[in-house]
Coordinates of C-alpha atoms in Angstrom, one line a residue:
X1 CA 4.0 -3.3 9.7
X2 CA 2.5 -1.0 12.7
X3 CA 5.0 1.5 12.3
X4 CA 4.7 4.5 9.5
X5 CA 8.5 4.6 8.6
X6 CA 7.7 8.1 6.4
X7 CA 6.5 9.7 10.3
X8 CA 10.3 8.3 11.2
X9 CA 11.8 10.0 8.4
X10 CA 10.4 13.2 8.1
X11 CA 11.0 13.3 12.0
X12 CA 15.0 12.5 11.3
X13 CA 14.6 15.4 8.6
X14 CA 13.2 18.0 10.5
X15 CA 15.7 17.0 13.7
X16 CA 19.0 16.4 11.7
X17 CA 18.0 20.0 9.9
X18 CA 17.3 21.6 12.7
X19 CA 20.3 20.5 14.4
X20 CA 22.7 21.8 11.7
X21 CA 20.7 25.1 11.1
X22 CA 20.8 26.4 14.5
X23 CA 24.5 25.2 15.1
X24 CA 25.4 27.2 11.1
X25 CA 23.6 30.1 13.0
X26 CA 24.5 30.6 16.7
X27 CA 27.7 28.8 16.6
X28 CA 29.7 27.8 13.7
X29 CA 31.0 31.6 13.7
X30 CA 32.1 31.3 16.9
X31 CA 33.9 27.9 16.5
X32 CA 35.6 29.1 13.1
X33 CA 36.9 32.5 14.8
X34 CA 38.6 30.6 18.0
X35 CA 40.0 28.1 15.9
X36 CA 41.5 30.7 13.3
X37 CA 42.7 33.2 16.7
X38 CA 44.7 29.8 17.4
X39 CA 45.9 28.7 14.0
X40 CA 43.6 25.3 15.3
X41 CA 41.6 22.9 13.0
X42 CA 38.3 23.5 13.3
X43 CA 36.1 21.0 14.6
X44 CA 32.6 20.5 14.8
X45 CA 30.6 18.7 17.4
X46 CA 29.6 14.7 16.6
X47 CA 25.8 15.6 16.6
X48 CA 26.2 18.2 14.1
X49 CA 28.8 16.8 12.6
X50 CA 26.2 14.0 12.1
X51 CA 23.4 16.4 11.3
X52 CA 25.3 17.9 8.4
X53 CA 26.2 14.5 7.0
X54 CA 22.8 12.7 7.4
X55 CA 20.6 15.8 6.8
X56 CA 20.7 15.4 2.8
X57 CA 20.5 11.7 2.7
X58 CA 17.6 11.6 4.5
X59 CA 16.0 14.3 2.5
X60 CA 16.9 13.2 -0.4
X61 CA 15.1 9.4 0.7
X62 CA 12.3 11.1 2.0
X63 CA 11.0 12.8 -1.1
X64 CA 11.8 9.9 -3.2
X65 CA 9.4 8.0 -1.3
X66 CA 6.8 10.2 -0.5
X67 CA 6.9 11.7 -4.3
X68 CA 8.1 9.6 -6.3
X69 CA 9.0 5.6 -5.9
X70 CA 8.2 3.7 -2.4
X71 CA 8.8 0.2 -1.7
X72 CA 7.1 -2.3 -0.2
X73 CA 6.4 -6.1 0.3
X74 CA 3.8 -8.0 -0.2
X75 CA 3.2 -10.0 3.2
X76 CA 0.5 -12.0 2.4
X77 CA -1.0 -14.2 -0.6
X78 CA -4.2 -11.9 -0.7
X79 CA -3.3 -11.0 -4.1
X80 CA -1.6 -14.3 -5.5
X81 CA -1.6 -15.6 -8.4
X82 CA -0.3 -11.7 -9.5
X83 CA 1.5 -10.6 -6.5
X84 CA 3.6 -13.2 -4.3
X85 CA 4.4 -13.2 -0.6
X86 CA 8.1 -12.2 -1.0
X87 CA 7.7 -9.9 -3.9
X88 CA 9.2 -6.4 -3.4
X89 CA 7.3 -4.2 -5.9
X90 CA 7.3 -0.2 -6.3
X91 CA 4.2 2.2 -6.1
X92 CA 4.3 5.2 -8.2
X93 CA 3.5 7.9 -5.7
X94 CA 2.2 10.5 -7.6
X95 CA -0.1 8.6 -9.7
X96 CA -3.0 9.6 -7.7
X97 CA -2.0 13.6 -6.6
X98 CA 0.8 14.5 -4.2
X99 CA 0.4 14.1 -0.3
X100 CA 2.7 15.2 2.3
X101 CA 4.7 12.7 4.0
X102 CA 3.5 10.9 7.1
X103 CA 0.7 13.4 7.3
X104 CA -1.2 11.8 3.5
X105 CA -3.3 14.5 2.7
X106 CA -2.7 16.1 -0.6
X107 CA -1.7 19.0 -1.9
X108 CA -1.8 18.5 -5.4
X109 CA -4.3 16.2 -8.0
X110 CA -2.8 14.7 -11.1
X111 CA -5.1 11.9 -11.2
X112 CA -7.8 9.1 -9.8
X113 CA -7.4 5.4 -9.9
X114 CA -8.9 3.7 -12.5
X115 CA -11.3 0.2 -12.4
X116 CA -8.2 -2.7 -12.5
X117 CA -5.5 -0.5 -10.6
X118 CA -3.3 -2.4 -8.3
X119 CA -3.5 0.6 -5.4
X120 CA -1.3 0.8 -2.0
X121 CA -3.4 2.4 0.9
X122 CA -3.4 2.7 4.6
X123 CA -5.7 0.6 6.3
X124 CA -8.7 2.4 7.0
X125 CA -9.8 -0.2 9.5
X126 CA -12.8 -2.8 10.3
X127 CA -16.6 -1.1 10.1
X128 CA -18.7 -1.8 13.3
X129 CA -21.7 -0.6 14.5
X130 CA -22.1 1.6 17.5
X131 CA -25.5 3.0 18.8
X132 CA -27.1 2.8 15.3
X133 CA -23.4 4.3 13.3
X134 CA -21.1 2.8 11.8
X135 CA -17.7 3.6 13.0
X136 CA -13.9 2.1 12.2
X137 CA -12.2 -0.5 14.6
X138 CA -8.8 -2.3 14.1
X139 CA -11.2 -5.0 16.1
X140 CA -12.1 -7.7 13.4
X141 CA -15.2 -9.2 15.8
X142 CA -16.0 -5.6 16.3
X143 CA -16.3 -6.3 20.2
X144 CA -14.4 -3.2 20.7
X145 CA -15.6 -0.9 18.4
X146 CA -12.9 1.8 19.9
X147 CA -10.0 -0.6 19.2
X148 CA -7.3 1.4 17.2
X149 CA -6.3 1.3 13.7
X150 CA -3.4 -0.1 12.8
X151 CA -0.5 1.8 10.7
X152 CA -0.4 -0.5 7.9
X153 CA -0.4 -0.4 4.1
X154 CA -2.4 -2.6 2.4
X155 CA -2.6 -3.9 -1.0
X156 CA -5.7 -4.5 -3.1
X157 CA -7.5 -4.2 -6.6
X158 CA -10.2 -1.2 -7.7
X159 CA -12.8 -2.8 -8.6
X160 CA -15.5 -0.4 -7.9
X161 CA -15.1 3.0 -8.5
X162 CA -17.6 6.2 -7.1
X163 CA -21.2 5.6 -8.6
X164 CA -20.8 2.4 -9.7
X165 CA -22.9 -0.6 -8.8
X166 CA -20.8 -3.6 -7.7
X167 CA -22.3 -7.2 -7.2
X168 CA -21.2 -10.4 -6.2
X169 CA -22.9 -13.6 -6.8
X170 CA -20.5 -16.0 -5.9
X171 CA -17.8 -16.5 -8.0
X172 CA -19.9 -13.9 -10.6
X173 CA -18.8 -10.3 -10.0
X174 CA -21.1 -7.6 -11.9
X175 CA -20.1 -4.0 -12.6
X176 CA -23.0 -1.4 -13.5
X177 CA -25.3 -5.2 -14.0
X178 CA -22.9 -6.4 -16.6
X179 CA -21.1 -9.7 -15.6
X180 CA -17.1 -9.6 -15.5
X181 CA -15.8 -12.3 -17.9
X182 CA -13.2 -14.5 -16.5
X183 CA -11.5 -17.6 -18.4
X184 CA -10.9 -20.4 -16.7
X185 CA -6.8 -21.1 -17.0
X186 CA -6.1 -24.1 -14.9
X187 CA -5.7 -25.6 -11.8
X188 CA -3.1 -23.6 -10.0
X189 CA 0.5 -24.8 -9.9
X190 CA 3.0 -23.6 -7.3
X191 CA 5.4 -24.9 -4.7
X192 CA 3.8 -27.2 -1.9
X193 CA 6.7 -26.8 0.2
X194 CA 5.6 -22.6 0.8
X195 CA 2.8 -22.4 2.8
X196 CA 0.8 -19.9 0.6
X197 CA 1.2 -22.1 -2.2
X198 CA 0.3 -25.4 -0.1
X199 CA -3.2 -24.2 1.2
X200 CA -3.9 -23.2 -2.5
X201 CA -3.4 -26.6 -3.5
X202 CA -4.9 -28.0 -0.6
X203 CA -8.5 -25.9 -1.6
X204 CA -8.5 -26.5 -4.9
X205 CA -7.3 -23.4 -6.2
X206 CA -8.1 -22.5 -9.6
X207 CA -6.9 -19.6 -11.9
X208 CA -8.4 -17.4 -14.3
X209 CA -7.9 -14.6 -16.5
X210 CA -10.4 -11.6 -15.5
X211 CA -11.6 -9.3 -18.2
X212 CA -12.1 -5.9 -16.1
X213 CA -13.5 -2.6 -18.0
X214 CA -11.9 0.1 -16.4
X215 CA -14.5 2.7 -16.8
X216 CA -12.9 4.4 -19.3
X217 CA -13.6 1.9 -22.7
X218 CA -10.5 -1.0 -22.3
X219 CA -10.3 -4.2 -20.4
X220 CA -7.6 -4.6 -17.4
X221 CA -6.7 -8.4 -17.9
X222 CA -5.8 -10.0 -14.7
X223 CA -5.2 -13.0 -13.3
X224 CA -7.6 -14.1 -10.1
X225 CA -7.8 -17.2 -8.2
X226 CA -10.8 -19.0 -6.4
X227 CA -10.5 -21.7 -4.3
X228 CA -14.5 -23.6 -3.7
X229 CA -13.1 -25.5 -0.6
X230 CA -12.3 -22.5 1.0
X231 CA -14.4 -20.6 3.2
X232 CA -17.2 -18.7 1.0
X233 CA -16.3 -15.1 1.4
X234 CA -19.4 -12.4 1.9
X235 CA -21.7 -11.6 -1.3
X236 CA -21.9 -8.0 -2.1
X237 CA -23.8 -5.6 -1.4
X238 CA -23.8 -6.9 2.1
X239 CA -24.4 -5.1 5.6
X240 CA -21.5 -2.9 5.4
X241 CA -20.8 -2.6 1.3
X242 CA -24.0 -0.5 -0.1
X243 CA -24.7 -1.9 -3.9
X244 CA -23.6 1.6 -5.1
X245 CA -20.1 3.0 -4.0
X246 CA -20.5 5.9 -1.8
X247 CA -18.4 9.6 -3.3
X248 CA -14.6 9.5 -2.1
X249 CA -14.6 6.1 -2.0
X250 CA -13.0 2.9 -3.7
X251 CA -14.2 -0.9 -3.8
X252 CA -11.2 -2.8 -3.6
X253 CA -10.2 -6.4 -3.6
X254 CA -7.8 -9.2 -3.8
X255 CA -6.4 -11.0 -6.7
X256 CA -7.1 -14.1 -4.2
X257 CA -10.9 -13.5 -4.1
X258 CA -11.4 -16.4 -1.4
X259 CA -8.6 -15.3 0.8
X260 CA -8.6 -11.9 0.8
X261 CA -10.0 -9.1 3.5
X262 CA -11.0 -6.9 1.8
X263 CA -14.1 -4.1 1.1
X264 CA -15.9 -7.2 1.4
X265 CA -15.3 -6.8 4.9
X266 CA -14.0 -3.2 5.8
X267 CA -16.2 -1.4 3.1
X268 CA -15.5 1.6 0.8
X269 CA -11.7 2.5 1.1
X270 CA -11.9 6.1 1.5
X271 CA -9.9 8.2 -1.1
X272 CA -7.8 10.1 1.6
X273 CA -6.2 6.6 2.5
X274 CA -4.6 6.1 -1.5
X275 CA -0.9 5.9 -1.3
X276 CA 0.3 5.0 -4.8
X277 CA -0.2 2.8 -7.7
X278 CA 1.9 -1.0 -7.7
X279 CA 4.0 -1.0 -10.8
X280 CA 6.9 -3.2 -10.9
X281 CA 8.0 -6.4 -8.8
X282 CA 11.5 -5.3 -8.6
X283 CA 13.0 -8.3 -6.3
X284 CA 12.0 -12.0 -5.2
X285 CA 14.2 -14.3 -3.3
X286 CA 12.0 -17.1 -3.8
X287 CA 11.4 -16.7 -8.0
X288 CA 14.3 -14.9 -9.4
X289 CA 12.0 -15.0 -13.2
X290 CA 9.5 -12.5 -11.3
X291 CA 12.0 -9.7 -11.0
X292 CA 11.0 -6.7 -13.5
X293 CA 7.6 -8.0 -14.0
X294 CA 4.8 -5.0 -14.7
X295 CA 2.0 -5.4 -12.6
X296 CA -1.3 -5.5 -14.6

């Protein structure tokens, strides 16, 4: 989704607001004594009357989602098995700090992501490099290293955190030079007629259960799929993923690790882009068992 709908409603805020502030100042008086002089109902233009109705709803929305609950849905299979396309999950907005709406930068800490968290972000964009820098494109190819970045959120996995030394040796991913165990489940199983599910089978998919420290002495069990017909996605470090994780920034990935843009491509997400923390699948059309899942 391109557009940022937190911009649209902390712009319907501040105009429904200002609307019926100005009018309770300069003009309300005014409309209350003619209409009393005249024994008349008093009655308020549409806008404001608008303004007055819509002004509190919106607010109230607005700082729901930008403090505590957002929603969102997962668009893509980047994250399958543990997130399907067509789930509707909600990100805990304060897990990582406070941030003021539309604008994200925050105001308050309460907390980092941890090694395993499931993290909402805004794209940071495509790393390319221009005169000896490296700078951020929405351009994939990197042709046009001045292309913009897209408003979109974007789902992925911590899997490296600041400091840490991340490696990836095909299917092997090492933290800190320690492998990540991962127990192979099964071939995958889903529905061929859904097209996510059909190029899964079609490659061979496999699942497994990843065993993830999480820096701070536990394990985040989660499942992961690989798919060895599938095109082989970049080892890490590589040319734009250092082996350690630069300071204010996240390695992130999908659950999906063949199919699945991720830091393996863009690099570091920076820490400014963190929206939230994926909690809960709280709707799917397609798999009515999924609803009020946790997301692990």
């Amino acid at each position: 989704m391109d557009f940022d709908f937190s911009a649209i409603l902390l712009g319907l805020t501040v105009v429904f607001g200002v609307v019926w502030g100005l009018d309770r100042l300069f003009f309300h008086k005014q409309r209350k004594a003619k209409a009393e002089a005249t024994r008349a109902e008093v009655r308020e233009p549409v806008i404001v009357d608008w303004s007055r109705s819509l002004f509190p709803v919106v607010l109230v929305v607005l700082l729901l989602r930008s403090f505590v609950a957002e929603p969102f849905r997962i668009p893509s299979g980047s994250m399958m098995p543990t997130l399907d396309v067509g789930d509707f999950i909600l990100v805990n907005k304060f897990a990582y700090g406070l941030r003021m709406p539309a604008f994200n930068n925050k105001f308050l800490s309460l907390g980092e992501p941890k090694r395993g968290d499931v993290v909402v972000f805004r794209f940071p964009g495509y790393l390319c490099e221009e005169d000896g820098k490296l700078v951020r494109s929405g351009d994939q190819s990197c042709a046009d290293p001045h292309a913009p970045v897209p408003s979109q959120n974007w789902i992925k996995r911590v899997i490296g955190m600041p400091g840490d030394r991340v490696e990836m040796r095909g299917d092997q991913l090492l933290v800190n030079g320690e492998p990540v165990a991962a127990d192979l489940i099964g071939p995958y199983e889903g529905d061929p007629k859904r097209q996510e599910s059909r190029l899964m089978l079609e490659m061979g998919a496999t699942v497994w259960n990843e065993h993830l420290p999480n820096g701070q002495g536990g394990v985040v069990n989660h499942l992961t799929a690989r798919m060895p017909n599938y095109a082989t996605p970049p080892p890490l470090p590589n040319a734009r993923v250092p082996l350690v994780v630069p300071q204010g920034c996240y390695l992130a990935m999908g659950d999906n690790r063949y199919n699945s843009t991720d830091s393996r491509w863009w690099g570091c997400l920076p820490e400014q882009n963190l929206a939230g923390k994926a909690f809960l699948i709280w709707l799917n059309f397609y798999d009515f068992k999924r609803i009020g899942s946790i997301i692990h």
